[in-house]
Short mmCIF file of C-alpha atoms in Angstrom, two decimals:
data_model
loop_
_atom_site.label_atom_id
_atom_site.label_comp_id
_atom_site.label_asym_id
_atom_site.label_seq_id
_atom_site.Cartn_x
_atom_site.Cartn_y
_atom_site.Cartn_z
CA MET F 1 -25.34 19.52 43.83
CA THR F 2 -22.93 21.18 40.86
CA GLN F 3 -23.47 19.53 37.79
CA GLU F 4 -21.21 19.34 34.89
CA LYS F 5 -21.88 20.67 31.88
CA PRO F 6 -22.21 18.40 29.25
CA GLN F 7 -19.40 17.66 26.02
CA LEU F 8 -20.55 18.58 22.84
CA ARG F 9 -20.18 15.51 20.68
CA LYS F 10 -16.97 15.43 18.62
CA ARG F 11 -16.63 13.97 14.80
CA GLY F 12 -14.86 11.00 14.24
CA ALA F 13 -11.79 10.90 12.60
CA PRO F 14 -11.77 9.11 9.43
CA ASP F 15 -10.53 5.86 8.37
CA PHE F 16 -6.56 6.19 8.25
CA GLN F 17 -5.97 2.67 6.79
CA LEU F 18 -8.52 3.61 3.72
CA LEU F 19 -6.98 6.83 3.75
CA ILE F 20 -2.91 5.30 3.58
CA LEU F 21 -4.35 2.75 1.54
CA THR F 22 -5.57 5.37 -1.23
CA PHE F 23 -2.18 8.15 -1.44
CA LEU F 24 -0.50 4.04 -1.62
CA LEU F 25 -2.69 2.88 -4.59
CA VAL F 26 -2.71 7.01 -6.29
CA GLY F 27 1.21 7.41 -6.14
CA PHE F 28 1.92 3.11 -6.98
CA GLY F 29 -0.51 4.65 -10.10
CA LEU F 30 2.17 7.83 -11.15
CA VAL F 31 4.54 5.05 -11.04
CA MET F 32 2.84 2.55 -13.39
CA VAL F 33 2.82 5.58 -15.40
CA PHE F 34 5.44 7.26 -15.86
CA SER F 35 7.12 3.10 -16.41
CA ALA F 36 4.43 3.18 -18.96
CA SER F 37 5.44 6.18 -21.36
CA SER F 38 8.09 7.09 -20.37
CA SER F 39 10.14 5.28 -23.34
CA LEU F 40 7.00 6.16 -26.66
CA THR F 41 7.25 10.20 -24.11
CA ILE F 42 10.58 10.75 -25.17
CA SER F 43 11.33 9.17 -29.15
CA SER F 44 7.84 11.93 -29.64
CA GLU F 45 8.08 15.13 -31.09
CA LYS F 46 4.30 14.94 -30.45
CA PHE F 47 4.77 15.20 -26.78
CA ASN F 48 7.69 16.97 -26.23
CA HIS F 49 10.71 14.50 -26.23
CA ASP F 50 9.78 14.30 -22.33
CA PRO F 51 9.73 11.65 -20.59
CA LEU F 52 7.39 12.90 -18.29
CA TYR F 53 4.34 14.35 -19.98
CA PHE F 54 1.64 11.59 -19.02
CA THR F 55 3.39 11.28 -15.87
CA LYS F 56 2.78 15.55 -15.30
CA LYS F 57 -0.68 15.68 -16.79
CA GLN F 58 -1.88 13.14 -13.80
CA PHE F 59 0.40 14.33 -10.91
CA ILE F 60 -1.70 16.93 -11.84
CA TRP F 61 -5.18 15.83 -11.50
CA ALA F 62 -4.53 13.41 -8.60
CA LEU F 63 -3.23 16.89 -6.99
CA LEU F 64 -7.10 18.27 -7.29
CA GLY F 65 -8.72 14.82 -6.98
CA THR F 66 -7.02 15.18 -3.90
CA VAL F 67 -8.21 19.08 -2.61
CA VAL F 68 -12.16 17.26 -4.08
CA MET F 69 -11.40 14.42 -1.95
CA PHE F 70 -10.71 16.33 1.44
CA VAL F 71 -13.53 18.49 0.62
CA ALA F 72 -16.06 14.86 0.20
CA MET F 73 -15.31 13.90 3.48
CA ASN F 74 -15.27 17.01 5.18
CA ILE F 75 -18.54 17.11 3.95
CA HIS F 76 -21.84 14.72 6.01
CA TYR F 77 -22.04 12.34 3.66
CA THR F 78 -26.09 13.25 3.93
CA LYS F 79 -26.16 15.74 2.39
CA TYR F 80 -25.53 14.04 -0.31
CA LYS F 81 -29.77 13.18 -0.18
CA LYS F 82 -30.03 16.85 -1.70
CA LEU F 83 -27.13 17.09 -3.62
CA PHE F 84 -28.14 13.70 -5.56
CA VAL F 85 -30.92 15.06 -7.56
CA PRO F 86 -29.18 18.12 -9.55
CA MET F 87 -26.36 16.25 -9.43
CA PHE F 88 -28.31 13.45 -11.96
CA PHE F 89 -29.53 16.39 -13.79
CA PHE F 90 -25.99 17.37 -14.62
CA THR F 91 -25.02 14.26 -15.82
CA VAL F 92 -28.13 13.60 -17.66
CA ILE F 93 -27.39 16.51 -19.52
CA LEU F 94 -23.47 15.83 -20.42
CA LEU F 95 -23.66 12.25 -21.59
CA VAL F 96 -26.74 13.92 -23.55
CA LEU F 97 -24.39 15.79 -25.53
CA VAL F 98 -21.71 14.04 -25.44
CA PRO F 99 -23.18 12.04 -29.08
CA PHE F 100 -22.55 15.16 -31.20
CA THR F 101 -18.95 15.21 -30.48
CA SER F 102 -16.44 13.36 -32.88
CA GLY F 103 -15.81 10.37 -32.51
CA ILE F 104 -12.57 8.27 -31.50
CA ASN F 105 -12.50 4.18 -32.82
CA GLY F 106 -16.79 5.27 -33.59
CA ALA F 107 -17.33 5.71 -29.59
CA ARG F 108 -18.20 8.84 -28.77
CA SER F 109 -17.29 9.31 -24.33
CA TRP F 110 -15.68 12.73 -23.95
CA LEU F 111 -16.25 16.16 -23.70
CA GLN F 112 -14.12 19.32 -23.88
CA ILE F 113 -14.85 21.54 -21.06
CA ALA F 114 -12.11 24.82 -20.35
CA GLY F 115 -9.76 22.61 -22.32
CA LEU F 116 -9.46 19.43 -20.54
CA GLY F 117 -10.74 16.30 -21.40
CA ILE F 118 -14.14 15.10 -19.84
CA GLN F 119 -16.15 11.66 -19.26
CA PRO F 120 -19.64 11.95 -18.71
CA THR F 121 -19.66 8.66 -17.57
CA GLU F 122 -17.18 8.48 -15.12
CA LEU F 123 -19.79 10.50 -13.02
CA ALA F 124 -22.58 8.85 -13.82
CA LYS F 125 -21.39 6.19 -12.21
CA ILE F 126 -20.87 7.75 -8.74
CA THR F 127 -23.98 9.59 -9.63
CA ILE F 128 -26.62 7.10 -10.22
CA ILE F 129 -24.85 4.96 -6.58
CA LEU F 130 -26.19 7.79 -5.01
CA TYR F 131 -29.37 8.35 -6.57
CA LEU F 132 -30.03 4.54 -5.77
CA SER F 133 -29.22 4.41 -2.37
CA ALA F 134 -31.10 7.25 -1.51
CA LEU F 135 -34.26 6.50 -3.07
CA ILE F 136 -34.53 2.63 -1.88
CA VAL F 137 -33.88 4.24 1.01
CA LYS F 138 -36.97 6.55 0.71
CA LYS F 139 -39.30 3.61 -0.31
CA GLY F 140 -38.24 1.20 2.49
CA GLU F 141 -40.75 -1.36 2.33
CA ARG F 142 -42.13 -0.09 -0.76
CA PHE F 143 -39.22 -1.51 -2.76
CA ARG F 144 -40.41 -4.95 -2.57
CA ASP F 145 -43.62 -4.18 -4.49
CA LEU F 146 -42.74 -4.76 -8.03
CA ARG F 147 -44.66 -2.55 -9.27
CA THR F 148 -44.16 0.68 -6.69
CA GLY F 149 -40.84 -0.16 -5.59
CA TYR F 150 -38.55 -1.93 -7.90
CA ILE F 151 -40.33 -0.93 -11.72
CA PRO F 152 -39.04 2.96 -11.41
CA VAL F 153 -35.37 2.25 -9.90
CA MET F 154 -34.44 -0.41 -12.63
CA VAL F 155 -36.78 2.13 -15.55
CA ILE F 156 -33.86 5.27 -14.14
CA VAL F 157 -31.13 2.17 -14.90
CA GLY F 158 -32.50 1.48 -17.92
CA PHE F 159 -31.95 5.67 -19.43
CA VAL F 160 -28.66 6.07 -17.61
CA ALA F 161 -27.27 2.90 -19.22
CA GLY F 162 -28.58 3.41 -22.51
CA LEU F 163 -27.64 7.26 -22.30
CA ILE F 164 -24.53 5.59 -22.69
CA MET F 165 -25.02 3.15 -24.45
CA MET F 166 -25.56 5.36 -27.71
CA GLN F 167 -21.62 6.05 -27.83
CA PRO F 168 -20.98 3.38 -27.50
CA ASP F 169 -18.91 2.03 -24.38
CA LEU F 170 -19.84 -1.25 -23.53
CA GLY F 171 -17.33 -1.54 -20.96
CA SER F 172 -18.76 1.40 -18.95
CA THR F 173 -22.17 -0.09 -19.16
CA LEU F 174 -21.89 -3.23 -17.98
CA ILE F 175 -20.16 -1.35 -15.14
CA LEU F 176 -22.41 0.39 -13.94
CA VAL F 177 -25.45 -2.32 -14.88
CA ALA F 178 -23.92 -4.81 -12.51
CA THR F 179 -22.99 -1.82 -9.88
CA SER F 180 -26.65 -1.12 -9.78
CA ALA F 181 -27.37 -4.39 -9.56
CA LEU F 182 -24.80 -4.32 -6.58
CA ILE F 183 -26.54 -1.98 -5.18
CA ILE F 184 -30.75 -3.18 -5.89
CA TYR F 185 -29.58 -6.49 -4.28
CA ALA F 186 -28.31 -4.83 -1.20
CA GLY F 187 -31.27 -2.99 -0.22
CA GLY F 188 -33.65 -5.50 0.35
CA ALA F 189 -34.70 -6.27 -3.59
CA SER F 190 -36.54 -9.63 -4.48
CA LEU F 191 -34.17 -12.11 -6.23
CA LYS F 192 -36.99 -13.65 -8.42
CA HIS F 193 -37.84 -9.86 -10.02
CA MET F 194 -33.45 -9.75 -10.69
CA LEU F 195 -33.53 -12.84 -11.84
CA GLY F 196 -36.84 -11.34 -13.59
CA SER F 197 -34.83 -8.48 -15.18
CA PHE F 198 -31.71 -10.62 -16.64
CA LEU F 199 -33.75 -12.87 -19.06
CA LEU F 200 -35.50 -10.17 -20.40
CA VAL F 201 -31.98 -8.19 -21.12
CA VAL F 202 -30.88 -10.84 -22.97
CA LEU F 203 -33.97 -12.28 -24.47
CA GLY F 204 -34.86 -8.70 -26.01
CA ALA F 205 -30.32 -8.25 -27.08
CA SER F 206 -31.67 -12.00 -28.39
CA LEU F 207 -34.25 -10.30 -30.25
CA VAL F 208 -32.44 -8.10 -31.51
CA LEU F 209 -29.35 -9.39 -32.30
CA GLY F 210 -32.11 -11.90 -34.40
CA ALA F 211 -33.80 -9.01 -35.57
CA ASN F 212 -30.84 -7.76 -37.47
CA SER F 213 -28.82 -10.99 -39.18
CA LEU F 214 -32.72 -12.00 -40.30
CA ILE F 215 -33.19 -8.55 -42.52
CA LYS F 216 -29.84 -8.98 -43.85
CA SER F 217 -30.95 -12.17 -45.02
CA ILE F 218 -33.92 -11.12 -46.03
CA THR F 219 -32.26 -7.75 -47.87
CA HIS F 220 -29.48 -9.80 -48.78
CA SER F 221 -27.53 -6.37 -47.74
CA ASP F 222 -23.27 -6.14 -48.89
CA ALA F 223 -23.14 -2.96 -47.29
CA PRO F 224 -20.37 -3.15 -44.60
CA GLN F 225 -21.44 -2.78 -41.28
CA THR F 226 -20.57 0.44 -39.63
CA GLN F 227 -16.88 1.01 -37.57
CA SER F 228 -18.58 0.87 -34.10
CA SER F 229 -20.27 -2.75 -34.91
CA ASN F 230 -17.32 -3.82 -36.28
CA TYR F 231 -14.90 -2.94 -33.17
CA LYS F 232 -18.22 -4.50 -30.73
CA MET F 233 -17.27 -7.80 -33.13
CA GLY F 234 -14.11 -7.41 -33.01
CA ARG F 235 -13.27 -7.51 -29.52
CA ILE F 236 -15.31 -10.24 -29.20
CA MET F 237 -13.70 -12.82 -31.50
CA ALA F 238 -9.82 -11.82 -30.13
CA TRP F 239 -12.04 -13.23 -27.31
CA ILE F 240 -12.66 -16.20 -28.10
CA ASP F 241 -9.51 -16.70 -30.16
CA PRO F 242 -7.08 -13.88 -30.34
CA TYR F 243 -5.08 -15.34 -33.12
CA GLN F 244 -7.13 -15.80 -35.74
CA ASP F 245 -6.41 -12.49 -36.64
CA PRO F 246 -3.30 -11.23 -34.37
CA GLU F 247 -2.47 -8.98 -37.24
CA ASP F 248 -5.89 -6.56 -36.20
CA THR F 249 -8.49 -7.12 -33.19
CA GLY F 250 -6.47 -9.71 -31.66
CA TYR F 251 -2.99 -7.39 -30.95
CA ASN F 252 -4.00 -5.84 -28.34
CA LEU F 253 -4.71 -9.30 -26.26
CA ILE F 254 -1.68 -11.11 -28.01
CA GLN F 255 0.29 -8.51 -26.74
CA SER F 256 -0.80 -8.22 -23.55
CA LEU F 257 -1.04 -11.39 -23.25
CA THR F 258 3.17 -11.37 -23.89
CA ALA F 259 3.83 -8.43 -21.40
CA ILE F 260 2.30 -10.61 -18.67
CA GLY F 261 4.12 -14.79 -19.66
CA ASN F 262 7.38 -12.20 -19.94
CA GLY F 263 7.11 -11.43 -16.04
CA GLN F 264 7.25 -15.12 -15.17
CA VAL F 265 7.79 -15.50 -11.61
CA THR F 266 9.94 -12.49 -10.29
CA GLY F 267 9.19 -9.98 -13.62
CA THR F 268 11.95 -8.46 -15.88
CA GLY F 269 12.92 -5.27 -13.24
CA PHE F 270 11.10 -1.90 -12.68
CA GLY F 271 10.61 0.29 -15.98
CA LYS F 272 12.57 -3.09 -18.34
CA SER F 273 9.09 -4.29 -20.25
CA ILE F 274 9.27 -4.78 -23.76
CA GLN F 275 5.56 -5.01 -24.36
CA LYS F 276 5.55 -0.99 -23.26
CA LEU F 277 7.68 -0.40 -26.63
CA ASN F 278 5.23 0.51 -29.14
CA TYR F 279 4.09 -3.46 -29.22
CA ILE F 280 1.68 -2.18 -26.75
CA LYS F 281 -0.43 0.19 -27.36
CA ASN F 282 -0.80 3.26 -24.95
CA PRO F 283 -0.02 0.68 -22.24
CA TYR F 284 -0.59 4.25 -19.34
CA ASN F 285 -3.74 3.12 -20.17
CA ASP F 286 -6.44 0.04 -19.89
CA PHE F 287 -3.37 -1.64 -20.42
CA ILE F 288 -0.91 -0.92 -17.98
CA PHE F 289 -1.75 -3.79 -16.16
CA PRO F 290 -0.08 -5.86 -18.68
CA VAL F 291 3.17 -3.67 -18.15
CA MET F 292 2.95 -4.25 -14.27
CA ALA F 293 2.78 -7.83 -14.50
CA GLU F 294 5.65 -7.99 -16.88
CA GLU F 295 8.12 -5.67 -14.79
CA PHE F 296 7.15 -7.11 -11.54
CA GLY F 297 6.70 -10.76 -12.82
CA PHE F 298 3.77 -13.11 -10.28
CA ILE F 299 5.28 -12.61 -7.30
CA GLY F 300 5.23 -8.26 -7.39
CA THR F 301 1.28 -8.77 -9.32
CA SER F 302 -0.10 -10.60 -6.73
CA LEU F 303 1.27 -8.21 -3.65
CA PHE F 304 -0.56 -5.38 -5.97
CA LEU F 305 -3.86 -7.31 -6.08
CA LEU F 306 -3.43 -8.07 -1.77
CA VAL F 307 -3.19 -4.97 -1.47
CA TYR F 308 -5.98 -3.43 -3.83
CA VAL F 309 -8.15 -7.19 -1.79
CA TYR F 310 -7.73 -4.54 1.46
CA PHE F 311 -8.44 -1.66 0.58
CA LEU F 312 -11.98 -3.07 -0.70
CA TRP F 313 -12.17 -5.39 2.08
CA ARG F 314 -11.62 -2.37 4.62
CA GLY F 315 -13.98 -0.13 3.05
CA ILE F 316 -16.74 -2.48 2.79
CA ILE F 317 -16.60 -2.90 6.89
CA ILE F 318 -16.67 0.15 6.51
CA ALA F 319 -19.78 0.79 4.79
CA LEU F 320 -21.90 -2.85 6.41
CA ARG F 321 -20.57 -0.57 10.67
CA CYS F 322 -22.64 2.37 9.34
CA PRO F 323 -25.68 2.66 11.56
CA ASP F 324 -27.50 4.49 8.48
CA PRO F 325 -29.23 2.35 5.16
CA PHE F 326 -27.89 5.36 2.51
CA GLY F 327 -24.70 5.05 3.89
CA THR F 328 -24.29 1.48 3.88
CA LEU F 329 -25.19 1.91 0.78
CA VAL F 330 -23.54 4.50 -0.50
CA GLY F 331 -20.01 2.27 0.50
CA ILE F 332 -20.93 -0.91 -0.57
CA GLY F 333 -22.40 0.73 -4.08
CA VAL F 334 -18.50 2.87 -3.97
CA MET F 335 -16.25 -0.39 -3.68
CA GLY F 336 -18.33 -2.05 -5.15
CA LEU F 337 -17.87 0.32 -8.42
CA PHE F 338 -14.06 -0.30 -7.50
CA ALA F 339 -14.21 -4.53 -7.17
CA ILE F 340 -15.68 -3.89 -10.58
CA GLN F 341 -13.90 -1.95 -13.06
CA ALA F 342 -11.13 -3.60 -11.53
CA PHE F 343 -12.04 -6.87 -12.70
CA VAL F 344 -13.33 -5.78 -16.07
CA ASN F 345 -10.13 -4.42 -16.41
CA ILE F 346 -8.22 -6.61 -15.50
CA GLY F 347 -9.59 -10.18 -17.42
CA GLY F 348 -9.79 -8.19 -19.66
CA VAL F 349 -6.91 -7.94 -20.51
CA SER F 350 -5.89 -11.48 -19.42
CA GLN F 351 -8.43 -13.01 -21.96
CA THR F 352 -10.86 -13.29 -19.40
CA ILE F 353 -13.86 -12.13 -20.26
CA PRO F 354 -13.39 -9.53 -23.07
CA LEU F 355 -12.15 -6.72 -23.78
CA THR F 356 -14.25 -3.76 -23.25
CA GLY F 357 -11.27 -1.08 -22.33
CA VAL F 358 -11.56 0.22 -19.74
CA THR F 359 -9.14 1.81 -16.79
CA LEU F 360 -8.08 0.23 -13.73
CA PRO F 361 -9.34 2.67 -11.19
CA PHE F 362 -6.41 4.43 -8.99
CA ILE F 363 -3.69 2.99 -11.22
CA SER F 364 -4.22 3.85 -15.89
CA TYR F 365 -3.85 7.41 -17.17
CA GLY F 366 -6.86 9.20 -17.08
CA GLY F 367 -8.16 12.53 -15.03
CA SER F 368 -11.40 11.73 -15.16
CA SER F 369 -11.86 8.68 -13.59
CA LEU F 370 -9.14 9.60 -11.65
CA LEU F 371 -10.46 12.59 -10.22
CA ILE F 372 -13.78 11.15 -9.63
CA MET F 373 -12.33 7.98 -8.20
CA MET F 374 -10.58 9.93 -5.85
CA PHE F 375 -14.34 12.28 -4.67
CA ALA F 376 -15.70 8.56 -4.12
CA MET F 377 -13.15 7.87 -2.31
CA GLY F 378 -14.09 11.50 -0.24
CA ILE F 379 -18.02 9.76 0.24
CA MET F 380 -16.30 7.03 1.14
CA LEU F 381 -13.65 8.21 4.38
CA SER F 382 -16.82 11.36 5.52
CA ILE F 383 -19.28 7.70 5.93
CA SER F 384 -16.32 6.09 7.72
CA ARG F 385 -15.66 9.37 10.11
CA SER F 386 -19.60 8.86 11.03
CA VAL F 387 -19.00 4.92 11.87
CA ASN F 388 -14.99 6.58 14.40
CA GLN F 389 -17.96 9.08 15.60
CA PRO F 390 -17.56 9.20 19.07
CA ALA F 391 -20.65 7.80 21.09
CA LYS F 392 -22.27 10.45 23.08
CA GLN F 393 -20.97 10.61 26.47
CA GLU F 394 -24.13 10.79 29.54
CA VAL F 395 -24.40 13.73 31.66
CA VAL F 396 -22.42 13.42 34.52
CA LYS F 397 -23.63 14.84 37.79
CA SER F 398 -21.05 14.90 40.23
CA VAL F 399 -23.03 15.77 44.27
CA GLN F 400 -21.76 16.93 46.64
CA ILE F 401 -23.51 16.07 49.93
CA LYS F 402 -22.18 17.43 53.01
CA ARG F 403 -22.66 14.84 56.36
CA ASP F 404 -22.42 16.40 59.13
CA TYR F 405 -21.26 13.84 61.93
CA ARG F 406 -21.93 14.35 65.34
CA ARG F 407 -20.62 12.75 68.17
CA SER F 408 -23.81 11.42 70.61
CA VAL F 409 -23.15 11.68 73.91
#
């Protein structure tokens, strides 16, 4: 009897479709950054009259992000169950340091590290996904208990969200809280507990706003509001009626809606957007979608959204197929982050929801955002390698039986 040696279990290949879709979106983002920024940079001495000024920077971040993505893809996703603790504390330290930096438009969101502008809120988004996923899996059935399971998780979310609000960055806070809620729901939290938390948040916000108004009315304070307060209120009023203050708070939204309307069905053509010519502020960043809508029209924009939806659907399918609950929660969190942030960006520039000023994942200019998003995709591709891992082959025994046939006489 001879026995064949069992074959070692090989690692699965990353999901090819998800990988290609990621590169397609990043490549399209580079094209749109060039289209949205080139006319501004070529006419400005500040940017050395270089039409590729922002495109080259984004390309460098894309190359760095590709390296990070491939490294993360080759790290088994279960390793992040241990890495999430140092990542969490590192992120908290960065968030604590941010309020002490110089602000832009009343917000302090950036840290200068080695000459590079780093936005810790982007890292916080993926860190909270890993932290919550690991914590929920560790708690198991105890997670459904209000005192020992649900409340500790919500304290963590509230703590990180509070640090981000100190900047203040309302858009990133909403995205982080919404993504956390998605993970918590997928982890099996009681809907009663989640509804109670939502009502408490609404009640708390109402009490704070009411107390603020009451104090002002009692003291008859005529002191001007802070720049940050005016900035937030202006965005809410612009969402309700941008034409109420078309020269200030409603200006960006009016130009955004004008660009979307100019695109009509087929668009004005690549590079032929009018609103990007010093009408929309920073068209290569938060307002890149209106430029896209103006140049490619309804047909081109719809095609982009279909590709984006398929990208999200593919990632969710991979997450649901993962046999490990930790991988499933991380995958749902990552793809949920992309979906929520894309909705907040597109919804804001189209007046569907109040404008908050967040990037469109993979498309908008922004090194920190692109780097973290590609790191998140590396984790997703690592999960896909586990999903695509071939089943363990059973040991096959080959038995050679010699039969001696004797002819009986």
